[in-house]
């Protein structure tokens, strides 16, 4: 993990030096790409090492329960999926809107949702407990990825995500067949991708009017 982080920092410095001091475009693009690759690898290994650390502790189950249920919003009566989606909208407001920073945050939230859902569903002995709504939080963030929606866009994205999450058109319906937390979360990420596409069409129609 440390080696990957240091390597990413080195490539980042080289990229910035070349970019800001008139370097040729080919090396600039190369080191920009290398920096991105090693940064993503460092994030993945960091999350995995955190998982290995937490797996040794009994408190893991409590932490997984809190994350998987959207800090227990999924335990409220009624519509846990909608509660999770609303939390996703709220989380969108506090995340950085820069493309790379948002992507890293989305990867971290999705990874945490997969891990927490795996642990909590295993603890309960159920494949997809209804109280788990961390998947809706991650899926809602996918719907807004790359966009800067206003109030109408936020509402449209929310409605579209809930619609696709309920109807589960392919490949959403196939994604939920994956094992463990992957099946719990991947279908919502796919529903979020559908909602994001629908939101872009929504904006295109508004511009055409």
PDB file of C-alpha atoms in Angstrom:
ATOM      1  CA  UNK A   1       0.000   0.000   0.000  1.00  0.00           C
ATOM      2  CA  UNK A   2       2.737   2.456   0.981  1.00  0.00           C
ATOM      3  CA  UNK A   3       4.810   1.663  -2.117  1.00  0.00           C
ATOM      4  CA  UNK A   4       1.810   2.281  -4.375  1.00  0.00           C
ATOM      5  CA  UNK A   5       1.017   5.570  -2.628  1.00  0.00           C
ATOM      6  CA  UNK A   6       4.623   6.806  -2.902  1.00  0.00           C
ATOM      7  CA  UNK A   7       4.828   5.741  -6.552  1.00  0.00           C
ATOM      8  CA  UNK A   8       1.599   7.595  -7.307  1.00  0.00           C
ATOM      9  CA  UNK A   9       2.974  10.747  -5.640  1.00  0.00           C
ATOM     10  CA  UNK A  10       6.190  10.519  -7.669  1.00  0.00           C
ATOM     11  CA  UNK A  11       4.283  10.146 -10.942  1.00  0.00           C
ATOM     12  CA  UNK A  12       2.046  13.027  -9.899  1.00  0.00           C
ATOM     13  CA  UNK A  13       5.024  15.333  -9.317  1.00  0.00           C
ATOM     14  CA  UNK A  14       6.605  14.350 -12.644  1.00  0.00           C
ATOM     15  CA  UNK A  15       3.306  14.931 -14.441  1.00  0.00           C
ATOM     16  CA  UNK A  16       2.898  18.395 -12.870  1.00  0.00           C
ATOM     17  CA  UNK A  17       6.504  19.365 -13.649  1.00  0.00           C
ATOM     18  CA  UNK A  18       6.153  18.348 -17.291  1.00  0.00           C
ATOM     19  CA  UNK A  19       2.745  19.991 -17.640  1.00  0.00           C
ATOM     20  CA  UNK A  20       3.701  23.289 -16.028  1.00  0.00           C
ATOM     21  CA  UNK A  21       7.156  23.633 -17.574  1.00  0.00           C
ATOM     22  CA  UNK A  22       6.493  23.005 -21.223  1.00  0.00           C
ATOM     23  CA  UNK A  23       7.009  19.269 -21.465  1.00  0.00           C
ATOM     24  CA  UNK A  24       6.022  17.394 -24.609  1.00  0.00           C
ATOM     25  CA  UNK A  25       2.460  16.151 -24.748  1.00  0.00           C
ATOM     26  CA  UNK A  26       3.301  12.448 -25.011  1.00  0.00           C
ATOM     27  CA  UNK A  27       5.231  12.262 -21.687  1.00  0.00           C
ATOM     28  CA  UNK A  28       2.603  14.474 -20.027  1.00  0.00           C
ATOM     29  CA  UNK A  29      -0.160  12.075 -21.056  1.00  0.00           C
ATOM     30  CA  UNK A  30       1.951   9.044 -20.083  1.00  0.00           C
ATOM     31  CA  UNK A  31       2.668  10.248 -16.546  1.00  0.00           C
ATOM     32  CA  UNK A  32      -0.901  11.445 -16.112  1.00  0.00           C
ATOM     33  CA  UNK A  33      -2.072   7.928 -16.981  1.00  0.00           C
ATOM     34  CA  UNK A  34       0.503   6.268 -14.708  1.00  0.00           C
ATOM     35  CA  UNK A  35      -0.461   8.551 -11.849  1.00  0.00           C
ATOM     36  CA  UNK A  36      -4.130   7.605 -12.275  1.00  0.00           C
ATOM     37  CA  UNK A  37      -3.383   3.870 -12.436  1.00  0.00           C
ATOM     38  CA  UNK A  38      -1.207   3.829  -9.314  1.00  0.00           C
ATOM     39  CA  UNK A  39      -3.616   6.120  -7.457  1.00  0.00           C
ATOM     40  CA  UNK A  40      -6.529   3.745  -8.133  1.00  0.00           C
ATOM     41  CA  UNK A  41      -4.378   0.749  -7.143  1.00  0.00           C
ATOM     42  CA  UNK A  42      -3.384   2.503  -3.918  1.00  0.00           C
ATOM     43  CA  UNK A  43      -7.046   3.197  -3.119  1.00  0.00           C
ATOM     44  CA  UNK A  44      -7.999  -0.439  -3.799  1.00  0.00           C
ATOM     45  CA  UNK A  45      -5.175  -1.865  -1.678  1.00  0.00           C
ATOM     46  CA  UNK A  46      -5.879   0.642   1.103  1.00  0.00           C
ATOM     47  CA  UNK A  47      -9.521  -0.439   1.232  1.00  0.00           C
ATOM     48  CA  UNK A  48      -8.488  -4.105   1.221  1.00  0.00           C
ATOM     49  CA  UNK A  49      -5.941  -3.630   3.992  1.00  0.00           C
ATOM     50  CA  UNK A  50      -8.594  -1.804   6.020  1.00  0.00           C
ATOM     51  CA  UNK A  51     -10.934  -4.736   5.464  1.00  0.00           C
ATOM     52  CA  UNK A  52      -8.283  -7.218   6.640  1.00  0.00           C
ATOM     53  CA  UNK A  53      -7.673  -5.116   9.745  1.00  0.00           C
ATOM     54  CA  UNK A  54     -11.363  -4.841  10.592  1.00  0.00           C
ATOM     55  CA  UNK A  55     -11.968  -8.530   9.958  1.00  0.00           C
ATOM     56  CA  UNK A  56      -9.892  -9.371  13.028  1.00  0.00           C
ATOM     57  CA  UNK A  57     -12.200  -7.442  15.372  1.00  0.00           C
ATOM     58  CA  UNK A  58     -15.651  -8.390  16.725  1.00  0.00           C
ATOM     59  CA  UNK A  59     -16.681  -4.755  16.331  1.00  0.00           C
ATOM     60  CA  UNK A  60     -16.598  -5.363  12.591  1.00  0.00           C
ATOM     61  CA  UNK A  61     -20.154  -6.687  12.658  1.00  0.00           C
ATOM     62  CA  UNK A  62     -21.427  -3.552  14.370  1.00  0.00           C
ATOM     63  CA  UNK A  63     -19.589  -1.298  11.943  1.00  0.00           C
ATOM     64  CA  UNK A  64     -20.854  -3.310   8.982  1.00  0.00           C
ATOM     65  CA  UNK A  65     -24.408  -3.127  10.313  1.00  0.00           C
ATOM     66  CA  UNK A  66     -24.227   0.668  10.647  1.00  0.00           C
ATOM     67  CA  UNK A  67     -22.817   1.133   7.135  1.00  0.00           C
ATOM     68  CA  UNK A  68     -25.017  -1.468   5.436  1.00  0.00           C
ATOM     69  CA  UNK A  69     -28.220   0.006   6.875  1.00  0.00           C
ATOM     70  CA  UNK A  70     -27.312   3.616   6.098  1.00  0.00           C
ATOM     71  CA  UNK A  71     -26.641   4.329   9.769  1.00  0.00           C
ATOM     72  CA  UNK A  72     -29.800   2.399  10.684  1.00  0.00           C
ATOM     73  CA  UNK A  73     -32.115   4.319   8.358  1.00  0.00           C
ATOM     74  CA  UNK A  74     -32.833   0.961   6.712  1.00  0.00           C
ATOM     75  CA  UNK A  75     -34.242  -0.293  10.021  1.00  0.00           C
ATOM     76  CA  UNK A  76     -36.981   2.341   9.958  1.00  0.00           C
ATOM     77  CA  UNK A  77     -40.437   1.026   9.009  1.00  0.00           C
ATOM     78  CA  UNK A  78     -41.774   1.544   5.529  1.00  0.00           C
ATOM     79  CA  UNK A  79     -39.467   2.095   2.568  1.00  0.00           C
ATOM     80  CA  UNK A  80     -35.785   1.468   3.431  1.00  0.00           C
ATOM     81  CA  UNK A  81     -34.688   1.714  -0.214  1.00  0.00           C
ATOM     82  CA  UNK A  82     -36.146   5.199  -0.524  1.00  0.00           C
ATOM     83  CA  UNK A  83     -34.474   6.252   2.722  1.00  0.00           C
ATOM     84  CA  UNK A  84     -31.140   5.068   1.334  1.00  0.00           C
ATOM     85  CA  UNK A  85     -31.709   6.932  -1.931  1.00  0.00           C
ATOM     86  CA  UNK A  86     -32.438  10.139  -0.024  1.00  0.00           C
ATOM     87  CA  UNK A  87     -29.203   9.651   1.920  1.00  0.00           C
ATOM     88  CA  UNK A  88     -27.427   9.282  -1.422  1.00  0.00           C
ATOM     89  CA  UNK A  89     -28.842  12.640  -2.545  1.00  0.00           C
ATOM     90  CA  UNK A  90     -27.701  14.230   0.719  1.00  0.00           C
ATOM     91  CA  UNK A  91     -24.236  12.686   0.381  1.00  0.00           C
ATOM     92  CA  UNK A  92     -23.957  14.058  -3.170  1.00  0.00           C
ATOM     93  CA  UNK A  93     -24.099  17.604  -1.786  1.00  0.00           C
ATOM     94  CA  UNK A  94     -21.022  17.137   0.421  1.00  0.00           C
ATOM     95  CA  UNK A  95     -18.840  15.236  -2.058  1.00  0.00           C
ATOM     96  CA  UNK A  96     -16.320  17.103  -4.242  1.00  0.00           C
ATOM     97  CA  UNK A  97     -17.688  17.661  -7.737  1.00  0.00           C
ATOM     98  CA  UNK A  98     -14.295  17.383  -9.491  1.00  0.00           C
ATOM     99  CA  UNK A  99     -14.383  14.388 -11.839  1.00  0.00           C
ATOM    100  CA  UNK A 100     -11.444  12.429 -10.401  1.00  0.00           C
ATOM    101  CA  UNK A 101     -12.215  13.259  -6.758  1.00  0.00           C
ATOM    102  CA  UNK A 102     -15.869  12.295  -7.222  1.00  0.00           C
ATOM    103  CA  UNK A 103     -14.890   9.013  -8.907  1.00  0.00           C
ATOM    104  CA  UNK A 104     -12.578   8.119  -6.017  1.00  0.00           C
ATOM    105  CA  UNK A 105     -15.289   8.930  -3.465  1.00  0.00           C
ATOM    106  CA  UNK A 106     -17.785   6.869  -5.444  1.00  0.00           C
ATOM    107  CA  UNK A 107     -15.352   3.934  -5.538  1.00  0.00           C
ATOM    108  CA  UNK A 108     -14.815   4.223  -1.768  1.00  0.00           C
ATOM    109  CA  UNK A 109     -18.572   4.370  -1.032  1.00  0.00           C
ATOM    110  CA  UNK A 110     -19.273   1.431  -3.365  1.00  0.00           C
ATOM    111  CA  UNK A 111     -16.446  -0.624  -1.859  1.00  0.00           C
ATOM    112  CA  UNK A 112     -17.662   0.099   1.670  1.00  0.00           C
ATOM    113  CA  UNK A 113     -21.223  -0.825   0.663  1.00  0.00           C
ATOM    114  CA  UNK A 114     -20.104  -4.149  -0.835  1.00  0.00           C
ATOM    115  CA  UNK A 115     -18.022  -5.035   2.222  1.00  0.00           C
ATOM    116  CA  UNK A 116     -20.658  -3.974   4.758  1.00  0.00           C
ATOM    117  CA  UNK A 117     -23.458  -5.712   2.858  1.00  0.00           C
ATOM    118  CA  UNK A 118     -21.439  -8.926   2.652  1.00  0.00           C
ATOM    119  CA  UNK A 119     -20.711  -8.956   6.383  1.00  0.00           C
ATOM    120  CA  UNK A 120     -24.182  -7.940   7.521  1.00  0.00           C
ATOM    121  CA  UNK A 121     -26.060 -10.329   5.218  1.00  0.00           C
ATOM    122  CA  UNK A 122     -23.795 -13.152   6.398  1.00  0.00           C
ATOM    123  CA  UNK A 123     -24.463 -12.200  10.022  1.00  0.00           C
ATOM    124  CA  UNK A 124     -28.232 -12.294   9.441  1.00  0.00           C
ATOM    125  CA  UNK A 125     -28.056 -15.432   7.310  1.00  0.00           C
ATOM    126  CA  UNK A 126     -30.029 -13.804   4.487  1.00  0.00           C
ATOM    127  CA  UNK A 127     -29.006 -13.199   0.873  1.00  0.00           C
ATOM    128  CA  UNK A 128     -30.368  -9.628   0.589  1.00  0.00           C
ATOM    129  CA  UNK A 129     -31.927  -8.308   3.825  1.00  0.00           C
ATOM    130  CA  UNK A 130     -34.458  -5.538   3.221  1.00  0.00           C
ATOM    131  CA  UNK A 131     -32.830  -3.332   5.859  1.00  0.00           C
ATOM    132  CA  UNK A 132     -29.633  -3.005   3.796  1.00  0.00           C
ATOM    133  CA  UNK A 133     -29.779   0.264   1.846  1.00  0.00           C
ATOM    134  CA  UNK A 134     -26.101   1.165   1.411  1.00  0.00           C
ATOM    135  CA  UNK A 135     -26.554  -0.123  -2.146  1.00  0.00           C
ATOM    136  CA  UNK A 136     -29.129   2.606  -2.844  1.00  0.00           C
ATOM    137  CA  UNK A 137     -26.747   5.240  -1.475  1.00  0.00           C
ATOM    138  CA  UNK A 138     -24.001   4.138  -3.896  1.00  0.00           C
ATOM    139  CA  UNK A 139     -26.423   3.771  -6.810  1.00  0.00           C
ATOM    140  CA  UNK A 140     -27.776   7.285  -6.290  1.00  0.00           C
ATOM    141  CA  UNK A 141     -24.235   8.673  -6.507  1.00  0.00           C
ATOM    142  CA  UNK A 142     -23.716   6.846  -9.815  1.00  0.00           C
ATOM    143  CA  UNK A 143     -26.830   8.524 -11.224  1.00  0.00           C
ATOM    144  CA  UNK A 144     -25.333  11.998 -10.652  1.00  0.00           C
ATOM    145  CA  UNK A 145     -21.789  11.144 -11.751  1.00  0.00           C
ATOM    146  CA  UNK A 146     -20.444  13.676 -14.247  1.00  0.00           C
ATOM    147  CA  UNK A 147     -23.450  15.985 -13.878  1.00  0.00           C
ATOM    148  CA  UNK A 148     -24.199  19.159 -11.934  1.00  0.00           C
ATOM    149  CA  UNK A 149     -27.961  18.852 -11.545  1.00  0.00           C
ATOM    150  CA  UNK A 150     -30.138  21.624 -10.234  1.00  0.00           C
ATOM    151  CA  UNK A 151     -33.277  21.014  -8.138  1.00  0.00           C
ATOM    152  CA  UNK A 152     -35.223  19.626 -11.112  1.00  0.00           C
ATOM    153  CA  UNK A 153     -32.309  17.375 -12.102  1.00  0.00           C
ATOM    154  CA  UNK A 154     -31.886  16.087  -8.550  1.00  0.00           C
ATOM    155  CA  UNK A 155     -35.568  15.184  -8.394  1.00  0.00           C
ATOM    156  CA  UNK A 156     -35.550  13.613 -11.862  1.00  0.00           C
ATOM    157  CA  UNK A 157     -32.448  11.571 -11.035  1.00  0.00           C
ATOM    158  CA  UNK A 158     -34.023  10.384  -7.786  1.00  0.00           C
ATOM    159  CA  UNK A 159     -37.256   9.318  -9.518  1.00  0.00           C
ATOM    160  CA  UNK A 160     -35.409   7.603 -12.367  1.00  0.00           C
ATOM    161  CA  UNK A 161     -33.131   5.711  -9.980  1.00  0.00           C
ATOM    162  CA  UNK A 162     -36.045   4.470  -7.862  1.00  0.00           C
ATOM    163  CA  UNK A 163     -37.881   3.435 -11.043  1.00  0.00           C
ATOM    164  CA  UNK A 164     -34.958   1.436 -12.450  1.00  0.00           C
ATOM    165  CA  UNK A 165     -34.140  -0.012  -9.028  1.00  0.00           C
ATOM    166  CA  UNK A 166     -37.699  -1.342  -8.713  1.00  0.00           C
ATOM    167  CA  UNK A 167     -38.205  -2.516 -12.314  1.00  0.00           C
ATOM    168  CA  UNK A 168     -34.666  -3.948 -12.605  1.00  0.00           C
ATOM    169  CA  UNK A 169     -34.287  -4.108 -16.416  1.00  0.00           C
ATOM    170  CA  UNK A 170     -31.319  -6.144 -17.725  1.00  0.00           C
ATOM    171  CA  UNK A 171     -28.477  -6.103 -16.783  1.00  0.00           C
ATOM    172  CA  UNK A 172     -29.764  -4.871 -13.387  1.00  0.00           C
ATOM    173  CA  UNK A 173     -31.672  -8.101 -12.853  1.00  0.00           C
ATOM    174  CA  UNK A 174     -28.594 -10.173 -13.750  1.00  0.00           C
ATOM    175  CA  UNK A 175     -26.223  -8.194 -11.519  1.00  0.00           C
ATOM    176  CA  UNK A 176     -28.160  -9.057  -8.357  1.00  0.00           C
ATOM    177  CA  UNK A 177     -27.375 -12.743  -8.919  1.00  0.00           C
ATOM    178  CA  UNK A 178     -23.712 -12.165  -8.046  1.00  0.00           C
ATOM    179  CA  UNK A 179     -22.670 -13.662  -4.695  1.00  0.00           C
ATOM    180  CA  UNK A 180     -22.631 -11.837  -1.357  1.00  0.00           C
ATOM    181  CA  UNK A 181     -22.412  -8.074  -1.160  1.00  0.00           C
ATOM    182  CA  UNK A 182     -21.543  -7.888  -4.862  1.00  0.00           C
ATOM    183  CA  UNK A 183     -25.050  -9.020  -5.817  1.00  0.00           C
ATOM    184  CA  UNK A 184     -26.621  -6.643  -3.300  1.00  0.00           C
ATOM    185  CA  UNK A 185     -24.760  -3.585  -4.577  1.00  0.00           C
ATOM    186  CA  UNK A 186     -24.036  -4.191  -8.280  1.00  0.00           C
ATOM    187  CA  UNK A 187     -27.681  -4.140  -9.337  1.00  0.00           C
ATOM    188  CA  UNK A 188     -28.100  -0.707  -7.750  1.00  0.00           C
ATOM    189  CA  UNK A 189     -24.935   0.566  -9.430  1.00  0.00           C
ATOM    190  CA  UNK A 190     -26.402  -0.618 -12.750  1.00  0.00           C
ATOM    191  CA  UNK A 191     -29.729   1.064 -11.914  1.00  0.00           C
ATOM    192  CA  UNK A 192     -27.769   4.230 -11.142  1.00  0.00           C
ATOM    193  CA  UNK A 193     -26.082   4.035 -14.548  1.00  0.00           C
ATOM    194  CA  UNK A 194     -29.509   3.747 -16.208  1.00  0.00           C
ATOM    195  CA  UNK A 195     -30.743   6.722 -14.182  1.00  0.00           C
ATOM    196  CA  UNK A 196     -27.682   8.752 -15.175  1.00  0.00           C
ATOM    197  CA  UNK A 197     -28.371   8.010 -18.841  1.00  0.00           C
ATOM    198  CA  UNK A 198     -32.016   8.942 -18.387  1.00  0.00           C
ATOM    199  CA  UNK A 199     -31.021  12.166 -16.652  1.00  0.00           C
ATOM    200  CA  UNK A 200     -28.798  13.115 -19.585  1.00  0.00           C
ATOM    201  CA  UNK A 201     -31.717  12.497 -21.959  1.00  0.00           C
ATOM    202  CA  UNK A 202     -33.882  14.633 -19.651  1.00  0.00           C
ATOM    203  CA  UNK A 203     -31.416  17.528 -19.967  1.00  0.00           C
ATOM    204  CA  UNK A 204     -31.182  17.055 -23.728  1.00  0.00           C
ATOM    205  CA  UNK A 205     -34.977  17.337 -24.017  1.00  0.00           C
ATOM    206  CA  UNK A 206     -35.010  20.478 -21.864  1.00  0.00           C
ATOM    207  CA  UNK A 207     -32.357  22.076 -24.070  1.00  0.00           C
ATOM    208  CA  UNK A 208     -34.292  21.155 -27.202  1.00  0.00           C
ATOM    209  CA  UNK A 209     -37.493  22.810 -25.977  1.00  0.00           C
TER     210      UNK A 209
END
